[in-house]
CSV table of C-alpha atoms in Angstrom, one decimal:
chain,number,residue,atom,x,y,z
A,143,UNK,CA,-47.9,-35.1,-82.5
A,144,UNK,CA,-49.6,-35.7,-78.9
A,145,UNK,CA,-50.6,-32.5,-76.9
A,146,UNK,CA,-49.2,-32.8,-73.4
A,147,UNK,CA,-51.6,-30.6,-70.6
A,148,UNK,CA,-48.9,-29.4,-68.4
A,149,UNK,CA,-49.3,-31.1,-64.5
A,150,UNK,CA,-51.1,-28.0,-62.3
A,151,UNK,CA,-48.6,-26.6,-59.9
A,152,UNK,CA,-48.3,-28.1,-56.2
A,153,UNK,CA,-49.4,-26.6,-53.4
A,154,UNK,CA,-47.6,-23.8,-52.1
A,155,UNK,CA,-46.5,-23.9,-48.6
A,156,UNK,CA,-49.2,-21.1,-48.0
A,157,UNK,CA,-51.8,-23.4,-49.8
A,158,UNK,CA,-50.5,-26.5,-46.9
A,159,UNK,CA,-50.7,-23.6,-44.4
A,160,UNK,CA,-54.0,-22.2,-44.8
A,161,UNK,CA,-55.8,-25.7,-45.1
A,162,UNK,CA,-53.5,-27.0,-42.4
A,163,UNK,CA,-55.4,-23.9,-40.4
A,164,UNK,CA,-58.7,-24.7,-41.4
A,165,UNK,CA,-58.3,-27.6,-40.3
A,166,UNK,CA,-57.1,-26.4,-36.8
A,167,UNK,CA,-53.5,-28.3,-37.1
A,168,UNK,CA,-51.5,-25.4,-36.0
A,169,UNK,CA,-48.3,-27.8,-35.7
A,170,UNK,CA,-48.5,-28.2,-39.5
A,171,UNK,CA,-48.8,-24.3,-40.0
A,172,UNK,CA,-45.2,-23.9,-37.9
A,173,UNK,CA,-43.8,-26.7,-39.4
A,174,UNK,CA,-44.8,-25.0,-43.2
A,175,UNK,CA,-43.8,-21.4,-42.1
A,176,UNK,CA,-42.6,-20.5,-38.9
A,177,UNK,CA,-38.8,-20.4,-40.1
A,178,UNK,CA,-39.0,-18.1,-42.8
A,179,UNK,CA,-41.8,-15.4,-40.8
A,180,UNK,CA,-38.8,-15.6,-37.8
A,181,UNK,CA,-36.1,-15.1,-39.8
A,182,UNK,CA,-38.3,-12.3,-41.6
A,183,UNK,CA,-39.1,-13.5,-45.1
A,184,UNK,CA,-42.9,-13.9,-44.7
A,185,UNK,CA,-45.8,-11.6,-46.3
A,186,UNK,CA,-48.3,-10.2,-43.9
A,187,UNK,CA,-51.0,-13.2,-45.2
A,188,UNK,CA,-47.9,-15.9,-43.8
A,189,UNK,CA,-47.1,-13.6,-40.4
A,190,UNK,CA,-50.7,-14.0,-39.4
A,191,UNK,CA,-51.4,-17.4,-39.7
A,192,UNK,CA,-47.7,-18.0,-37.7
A,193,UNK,CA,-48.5,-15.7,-35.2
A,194,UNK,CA,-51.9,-17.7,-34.7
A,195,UNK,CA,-50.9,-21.5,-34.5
A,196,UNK,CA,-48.0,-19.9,-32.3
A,197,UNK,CA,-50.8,-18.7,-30.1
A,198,UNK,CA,-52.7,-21.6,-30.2
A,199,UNK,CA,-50.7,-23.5,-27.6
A,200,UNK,CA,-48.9,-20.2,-26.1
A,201,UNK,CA,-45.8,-19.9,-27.3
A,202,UNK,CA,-44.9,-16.4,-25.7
A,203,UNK,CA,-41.6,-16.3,-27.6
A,204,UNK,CA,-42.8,-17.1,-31.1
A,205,UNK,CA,-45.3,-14.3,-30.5
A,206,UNK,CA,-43.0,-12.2,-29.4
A,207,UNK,CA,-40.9,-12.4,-32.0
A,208,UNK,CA,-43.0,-12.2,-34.7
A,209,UNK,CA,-44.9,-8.8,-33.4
A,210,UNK,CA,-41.1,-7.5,-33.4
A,211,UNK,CA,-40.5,-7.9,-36.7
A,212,UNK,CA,-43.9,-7.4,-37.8
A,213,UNK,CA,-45.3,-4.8,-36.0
């Protein structure tokens, strides 16, 4: 009998997101996460980095809307 190790798990979106940030690609941080912190499915930890790549180039309406729903 051969023990399989079972593959590590991939990268979360969040994972993509934060080194996507580090890395000062803010396009890759809305493209990972900017639909689900709009539509009001994202953790405080995912609302922050959105709201910064959306600030990054101003995007007054991204901003916007994520302080409404995360105040």
């Amino acid at each position: 009998m051969t023990a399989t190790t079972p593959k590590p798990p991939a990268p979360s979106a969040l994972d993509k997101a934060l080194e996507a940030a580090a890395d000062g690609r803010s396009s890759d941080v809305r493209r990972l996460l900017e639909t689900k912190v709009r539509a009001g499915h994202g953790n405080p930890k995912k609302c922050v980095l959105v709201r910064k790549a959306c600030s990054a180039p101003l995007d007054k309406a991204c901003v916007d809307d994520i302080k409404a729903k995360y105040p």
